[in-house]
């Protein structure tokens, strides 16, 4: 089931490239993702479709780079929703993004703890 949420071949390739810095990459992604979620919430609260589009676009890219394809897809949907200025639809998507991020976060933390063994 975790392969649906996180492409382990992407993580394996990143681990090979990053070597000893791979744990730092995981930590950075998780910290950065929390900030991006705050930006998304702020943009929704302010009904700022431009800020929402930019935050969703940025989050989409980092999720894609880390192999979190489902999360990246949800961010793409949010980006398009913001582009069309359909902010009434954004709240449900943000909830889905938060739920998917919790799954991805858990899987990445498992990956991170597995490196410490």
Protein backbone atom coordinates (compact mmCIF):
# COMPACT_ATOMS: atom_id res chain seq x y z
CA UNK A 1 0.00 0.00 0.00
CA UNK A 2 2.82 2.44 0.72
CA UNK A 3 3.88 2.31 -2.95
CA UNK A 4 0.63 4.09 -3.79
CA UNK A 5 1.59 7.00 -1.56
CA UNK A 6 5.35 7.00 -1.95
CA UNK A 7 7.42 5.74 -4.86
CA UNK A 8 10.25 3.89 -3.16
CA UNK A 9 12.26 3.73 -6.39
CA UNK A 10 12.43 7.54 -6.34
CA UNK A 11 13.59 7.48 -2.73
CA UNK A 12 16.15 4.80 -3.56
CA UNK A 13 17.56 6.91 -6.40
CA UNK A 14 17.70 9.94 -4.10
CA UNK A 15 19.42 7.87 -1.42
CA UNK A 16 22.05 6.78 -3.97
CA UNK A 17 22.68 10.36 -5.10
CA UNK A 18 22.51 12.04 -1.69
CA UNK A 19 24.35 9.31 0.23
CA UNK A 20 24.98 10.53 3.81
CA UNK A 21 22.89 13.66 3.18
CA UNK A 22 19.74 11.66 2.42
CA UNK A 23 18.37 11.97 5.99
CA UNK A 24 18.84 15.74 5.74
CA UNK A 25 16.84 15.71 2.50
CA UNK A 26 13.98 13.84 4.19
CA UNK A 27 14.03 16.23 7.16
CA UNK A 28 14.10 19.25 4.87
CA UNK A 29 11.17 17.97 2.84
CA UNK A 30 9.08 17.37 5.96
CA UNK A 31 9.89 20.78 7.44
CA UNK A 32 9.35 22.54 4.12
CA UNK A 33 6.04 20.73 3.60
CA UNK A 34 4.70 21.98 6.91
CA UNK A 35 5.54 25.54 5.86
CA UNK A 36 3.88 25.04 2.48
CA UNK A 37 0.74 23.76 4.19
CA UNK A 38 0.72 26.90 6.36
CA UNK A 39 1.02 29.03 3.21
CA UNK A 40 -1.87 27.14 1.63
CA UNK A 41 -4.05 27.65 4.71
CA UNK A 42 -3.15 31.34 4.85
CA UNK A 43 -4.01 31.82 1.17
CA UNK A 44 -7.36 30.06 1.58
CA UNK A 45 -8.18 32.13 4.68
CA UNK A 46 -7.35 35.33 2.79
CA UNK A 47 -9.12 34.12 -0.36
CA UNK A 48 -5.90 34.88 -2.22
CA UNK A 49 -6.07 32.70 -5.32
CA UNK A 50 -2.67 33.84 -6.62
CA UNK A 51 -0.87 32.97 -3.36
CA UNK A 52 -2.78 29.67 -3.24
CA UNK A 53 -1.78 28.81 -6.81
CA UNK A 54 1.88 29.57 -6.11
CA UNK A 55 1.95 27.62 -2.82
CA UNK A 56 0.19 24.62 -4.41
CA UNK A 57 2.55 24.74 -7.40
CA UNK A 58 5.62 24.82 -5.19
CA UNK A 59 4.35 22.00 -2.97
CA UNK A 60 3.47 19.96 -6.07
CA UNK A 61 7.05 20.19 -7.31
CA UNK A 62 8.66 19.13 -4.08
CA UNK A 63 6.20 16.24 -3.65
CA UNK A 64 6.88 15.08 -7.17
CA UNK A 65 10.65 15.25 -6.63
CA UNK A 66 10.33 13.12 -3.49
CA UNK A 67 8.14 10.45 -5.09
CA UNK A 68 4.87 11.44 -3.42
CA UNK A 69 2.82 11.21 -6.61
CA UNK A 70 -0.66 11.14 -5.04
CA UNK A 71 0.17 14.21 -2.97
CA UNK A 72 1.63 15.94 -6.03
CA UNK A 73 -1.57 15.16 -7.95
CA UNK A 74 -3.73 16.68 -5.24
CA UNK A 75 -1.54 19.78 -5.23
CA UNK A 76 -1.95 20.00 -9.00
CA UNK A 77 -5.72 19.91 -8.57
CA UNK A 78 -5.48 22.67 -5.97
CA UNK A 79 -3.24 24.70 -8.25
CA UNK A 80 -5.80 24.43 -11.07
CA UNK A 81 -8.65 25.28 -8.70
CA UNK A 82 -6.79 28.41 -7.64
CA UNK A 83 -5.97 29.27 -11.26
CA UNK A 84 -9.70 29.16 -12.03
CA UNK A 85 -10.34 31.16 -8.83
CA UNK A 86 -12.78 28.52 -7.59
CA UNK A 87 -11.84 28.95 -3.95
CA UNK A 88 -15.08 27.38 -2.74
CA UNK A 89 -13.66 24.06 -4.00
CA UNK A 90 -10.29 24.60 -2.32
CA UNK A 91 -11.27 23.66 1.22
CA UNK A 92 -12.10 20.04 0.39
CA UNK A 93 -8.87 19.69 -1.60
CA UNK A 94 -6.81 21.15 1.23
CA UNK A 95 -8.32 18.56 3.58
CA UNK A 96 -7.37 15.78 1.14
CA UNK A 97 -3.85 17.21 0.86
CA UNK A 98 -3.49 17.29 4.65
CA UNK A 99 -4.67 13.69 4.96
CA UNK A 100 -2.35 12.47 2.22
CA UNK A 101 0.54 14.43 3.70
CA UNK A 102 0.03 12.66 7.04
CA UNK A 103 0.38 9.31 5.25
CA UNK A 104 3.48 10.46 3.33
CA UNK A 105 4.97 11.99 6.46
CA UNK A 106 4.53 8.71 8.34
CA UNK A 107 6.15 6.73 5.54
CA UNK A 108 9.07 9.16 5.32
CA UNK A 109 9.57 9.06 9.07
CA UNK A 110 9.66 5.25 8.84
CA UNK A 111 12.25 5.61 6.08
CA UNK A 112 14.21 8.06 8.21
CA UNK A 113 14.14 5.81 11.28
CA UNK A 114 15.16 2.82 9.16
CA UNK A 115 18.35 4.69 8.26
CA UNK A 116 19.27 5.02 11.92
CA UNK A 117 19.33 1.26 12.42
